[in-house]
PDB file of C-alpha atoms in Angstrom:
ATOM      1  CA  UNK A   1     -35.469 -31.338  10.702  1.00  0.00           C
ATOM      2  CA  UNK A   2     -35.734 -28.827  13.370  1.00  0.00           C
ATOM      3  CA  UNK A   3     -31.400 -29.793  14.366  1.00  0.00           C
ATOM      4  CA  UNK A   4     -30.386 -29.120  10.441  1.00  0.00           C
ATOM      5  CA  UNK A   5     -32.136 -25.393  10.880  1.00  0.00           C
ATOM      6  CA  UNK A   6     -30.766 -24.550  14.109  1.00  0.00           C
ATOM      7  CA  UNK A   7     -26.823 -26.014  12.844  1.00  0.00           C
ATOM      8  CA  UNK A   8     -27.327 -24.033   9.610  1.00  0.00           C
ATOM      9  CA  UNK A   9     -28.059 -20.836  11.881  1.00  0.00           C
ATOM     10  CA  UNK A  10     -25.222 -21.390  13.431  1.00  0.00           C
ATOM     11  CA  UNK A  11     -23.145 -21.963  10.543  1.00  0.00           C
ATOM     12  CA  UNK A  12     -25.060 -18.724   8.932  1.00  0.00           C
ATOM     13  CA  UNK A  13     -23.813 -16.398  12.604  1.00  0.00           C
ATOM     14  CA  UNK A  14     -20.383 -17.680  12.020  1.00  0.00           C
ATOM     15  CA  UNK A  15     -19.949 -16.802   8.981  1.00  0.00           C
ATOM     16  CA  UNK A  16     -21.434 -13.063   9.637  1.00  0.00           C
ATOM     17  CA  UNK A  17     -18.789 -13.252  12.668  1.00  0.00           C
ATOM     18  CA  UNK A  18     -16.120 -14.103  10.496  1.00  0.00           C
ATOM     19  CA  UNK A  19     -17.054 -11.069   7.812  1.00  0.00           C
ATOM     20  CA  UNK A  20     -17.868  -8.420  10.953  1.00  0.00           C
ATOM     21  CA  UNK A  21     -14.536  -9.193  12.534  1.00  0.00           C
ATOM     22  CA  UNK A  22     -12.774  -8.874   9.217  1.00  0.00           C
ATOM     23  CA  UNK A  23     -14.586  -5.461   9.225  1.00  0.00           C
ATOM     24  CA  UNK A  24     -13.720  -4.681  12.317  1.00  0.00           C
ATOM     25  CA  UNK A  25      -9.888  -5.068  11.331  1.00  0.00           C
ATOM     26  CA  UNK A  26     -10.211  -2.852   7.901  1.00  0.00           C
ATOM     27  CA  UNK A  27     -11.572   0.189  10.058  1.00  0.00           C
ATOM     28  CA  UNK A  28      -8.698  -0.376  12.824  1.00  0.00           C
ATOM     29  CA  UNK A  29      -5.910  -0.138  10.202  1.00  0.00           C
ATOM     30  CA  UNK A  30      -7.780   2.818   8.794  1.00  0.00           C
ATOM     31  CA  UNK A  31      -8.199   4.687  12.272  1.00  0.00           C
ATOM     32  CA  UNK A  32      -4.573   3.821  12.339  1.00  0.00           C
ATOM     33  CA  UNK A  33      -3.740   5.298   9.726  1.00  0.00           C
ATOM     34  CA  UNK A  34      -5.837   8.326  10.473  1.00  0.00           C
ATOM     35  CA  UNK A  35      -3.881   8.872  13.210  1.00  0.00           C
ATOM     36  CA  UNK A  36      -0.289   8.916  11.626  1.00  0.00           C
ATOM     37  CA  UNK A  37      -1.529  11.273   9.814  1.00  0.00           C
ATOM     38  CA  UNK A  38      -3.192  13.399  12.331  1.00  0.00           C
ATOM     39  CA  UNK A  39       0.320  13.716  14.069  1.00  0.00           C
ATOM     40  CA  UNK A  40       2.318  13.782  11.569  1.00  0.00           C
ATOM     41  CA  UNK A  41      -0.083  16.981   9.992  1.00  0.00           C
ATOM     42  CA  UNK A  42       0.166  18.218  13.980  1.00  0.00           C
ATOM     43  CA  UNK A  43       3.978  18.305  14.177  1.00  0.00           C
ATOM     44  CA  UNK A  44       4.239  19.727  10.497  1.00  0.00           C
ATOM     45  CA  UNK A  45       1.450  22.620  11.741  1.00  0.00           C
ATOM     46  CA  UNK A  46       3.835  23.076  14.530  1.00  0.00           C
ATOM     47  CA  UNK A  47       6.896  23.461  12.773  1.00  0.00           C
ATOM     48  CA  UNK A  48       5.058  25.735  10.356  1.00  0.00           C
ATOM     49  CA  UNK A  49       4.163  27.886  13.130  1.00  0.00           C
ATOM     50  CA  UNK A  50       7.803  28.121  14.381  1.00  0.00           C
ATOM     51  CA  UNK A  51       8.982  29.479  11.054  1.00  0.00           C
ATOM     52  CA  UNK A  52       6.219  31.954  10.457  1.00  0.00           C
ATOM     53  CA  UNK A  53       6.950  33.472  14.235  1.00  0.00           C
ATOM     54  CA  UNK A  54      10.592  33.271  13.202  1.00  0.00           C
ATOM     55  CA  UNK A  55       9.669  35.510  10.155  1.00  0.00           C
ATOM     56  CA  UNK A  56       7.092  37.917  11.509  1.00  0.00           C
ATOM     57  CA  UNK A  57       9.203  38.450  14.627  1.00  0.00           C
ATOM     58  CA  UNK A  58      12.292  40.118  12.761  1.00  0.00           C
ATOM     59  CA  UNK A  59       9.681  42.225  10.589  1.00  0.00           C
ATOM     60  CA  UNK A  60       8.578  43.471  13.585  1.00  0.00           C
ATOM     61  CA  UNK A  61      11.986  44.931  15.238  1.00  0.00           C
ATOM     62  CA  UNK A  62      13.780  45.955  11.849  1.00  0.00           C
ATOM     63  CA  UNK A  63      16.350  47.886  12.402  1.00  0.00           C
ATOM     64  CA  UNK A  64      16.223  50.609   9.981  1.00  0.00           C
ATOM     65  CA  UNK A  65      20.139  51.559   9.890  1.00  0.00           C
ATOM     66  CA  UNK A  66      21.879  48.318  10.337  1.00  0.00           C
ATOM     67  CA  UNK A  67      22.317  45.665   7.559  1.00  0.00           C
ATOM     68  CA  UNK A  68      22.255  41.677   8.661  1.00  0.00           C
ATOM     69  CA  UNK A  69      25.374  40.599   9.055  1.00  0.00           C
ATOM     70  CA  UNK A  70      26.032  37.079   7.309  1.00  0.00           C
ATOM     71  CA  UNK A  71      26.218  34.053   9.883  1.00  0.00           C
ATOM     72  CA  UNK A  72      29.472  32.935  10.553  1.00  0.00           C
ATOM     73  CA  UNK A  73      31.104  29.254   8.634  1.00  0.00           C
ATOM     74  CA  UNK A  74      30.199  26.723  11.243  1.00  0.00           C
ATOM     75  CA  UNK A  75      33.899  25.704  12.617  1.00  0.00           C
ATOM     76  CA  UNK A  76      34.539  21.576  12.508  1.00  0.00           C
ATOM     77  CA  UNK A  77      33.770  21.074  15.980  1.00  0.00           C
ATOM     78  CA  UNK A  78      30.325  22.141  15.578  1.00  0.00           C
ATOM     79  CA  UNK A  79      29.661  18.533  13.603  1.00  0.00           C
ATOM     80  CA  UNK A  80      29.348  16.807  16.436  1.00  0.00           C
ATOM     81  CA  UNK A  81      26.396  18.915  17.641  1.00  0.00           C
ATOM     82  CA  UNK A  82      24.159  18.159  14.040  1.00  0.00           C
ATOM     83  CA  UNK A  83      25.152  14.370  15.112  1.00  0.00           C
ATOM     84  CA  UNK A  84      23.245  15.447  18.754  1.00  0.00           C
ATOM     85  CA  UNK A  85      20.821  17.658  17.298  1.00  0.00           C
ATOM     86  CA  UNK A  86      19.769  14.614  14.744  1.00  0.00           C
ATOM     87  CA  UNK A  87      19.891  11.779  17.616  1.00  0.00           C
ATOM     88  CA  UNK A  88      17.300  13.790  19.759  1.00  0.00           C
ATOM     89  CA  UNK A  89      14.984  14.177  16.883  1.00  0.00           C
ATOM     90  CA  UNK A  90      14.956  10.762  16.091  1.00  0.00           C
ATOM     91  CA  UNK A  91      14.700  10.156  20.405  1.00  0.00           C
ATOM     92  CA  UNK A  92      11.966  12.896  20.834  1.00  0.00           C
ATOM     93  CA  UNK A  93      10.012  10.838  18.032  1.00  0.00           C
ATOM     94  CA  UNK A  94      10.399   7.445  19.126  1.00  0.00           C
ATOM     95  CA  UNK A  95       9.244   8.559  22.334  1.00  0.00           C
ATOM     96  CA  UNK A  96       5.955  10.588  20.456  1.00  0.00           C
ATOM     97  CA  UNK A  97       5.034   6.807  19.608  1.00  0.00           C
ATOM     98  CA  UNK A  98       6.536   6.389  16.072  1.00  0.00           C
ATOM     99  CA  UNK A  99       8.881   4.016  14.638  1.00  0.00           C
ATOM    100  CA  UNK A 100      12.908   5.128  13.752  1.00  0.00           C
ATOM    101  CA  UNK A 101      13.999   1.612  12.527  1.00  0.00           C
ATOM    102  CA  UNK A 102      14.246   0.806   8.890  1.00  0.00           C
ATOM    103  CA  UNK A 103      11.640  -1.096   8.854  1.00  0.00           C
ATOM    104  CA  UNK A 104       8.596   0.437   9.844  1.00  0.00           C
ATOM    105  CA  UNK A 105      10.236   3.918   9.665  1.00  0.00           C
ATOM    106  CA  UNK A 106       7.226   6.667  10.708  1.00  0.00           C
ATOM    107  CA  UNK A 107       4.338   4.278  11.835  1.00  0.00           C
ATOM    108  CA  UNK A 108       2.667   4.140  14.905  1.00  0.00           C
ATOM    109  CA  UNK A 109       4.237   2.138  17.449  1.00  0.00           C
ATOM    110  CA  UNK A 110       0.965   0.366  18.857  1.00  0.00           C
ATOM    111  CA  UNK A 111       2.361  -2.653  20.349  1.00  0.00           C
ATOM    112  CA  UNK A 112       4.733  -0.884  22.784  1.00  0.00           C
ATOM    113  CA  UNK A 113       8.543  -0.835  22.371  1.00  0.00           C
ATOM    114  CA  UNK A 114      10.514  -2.161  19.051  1.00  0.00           C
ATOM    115  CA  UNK A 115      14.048  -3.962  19.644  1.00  0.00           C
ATOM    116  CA  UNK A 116      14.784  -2.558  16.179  1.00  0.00           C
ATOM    117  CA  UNK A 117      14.215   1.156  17.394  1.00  0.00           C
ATOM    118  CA  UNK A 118      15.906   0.883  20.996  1.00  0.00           C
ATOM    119  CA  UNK A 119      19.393  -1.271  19.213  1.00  0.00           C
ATOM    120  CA  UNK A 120      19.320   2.046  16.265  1.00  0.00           C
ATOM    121  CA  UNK A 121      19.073   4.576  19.497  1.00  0.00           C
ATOM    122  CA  UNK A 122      21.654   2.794  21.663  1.00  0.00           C
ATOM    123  CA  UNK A 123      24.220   2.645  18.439  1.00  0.00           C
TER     124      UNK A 123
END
């Protein structure tokens, strides 16, 4: 009598096992995600504080007598450097950890590097 209680203990752990390490995998995907989001919000604070230095900067030195001259008609040869411009963004956040691909385009890269990423930087 005393084997059938101790193998339906067993059986009983197991099964609390199985359900903990399910568990365990829910609050990994959501720490995951936490974290996307924590550097995605941190690059968007970022870029929010670039702009709002870009804006208080120029109210600071206004020139009272001159008028802002509109910016020049970018020229044709100046495509090529959007084409750079884009390529290091997309380089500068592959190598922040995140995916460029199409396929997992802005998650976390957690298990190192993605052939999909590298062959789309390399094109």
């Amino acid at each position: 009598m005393e084997k059938k209680n101790i193998f339906m203990r067993i059986q009983e752990m197991e099964s609390q096992l199985g359900h903990m390490n399910s568990e365990l995998g829910e609050l990994k995907q959501i720490v995951k995600e936490l974290l996307e989001d924590n550097h995605r919000l941190s690059l968007e604070n970022e870029q929010l504080r670039k702009v709002l230095k870009r804006e208080v900067q120029p109210a600071d030195h206004k020139p009272s007598t001159s008028r802002k001259q509109p910016s020049p008609i970018p020229m044709q040869g100046s495509g090529e450097d959007l084409v750079g411009e884009g390529y290091d963004n997309l380089a500068r956040l592959y190598h922040e950890g995140f995916h460029i691909c199409n396929v997992y385009y802005g998650h976390l890269r957690t298990e190192g590097d993605c052939l999909f990423c590298l062959s789309f930087l390399n094109k």
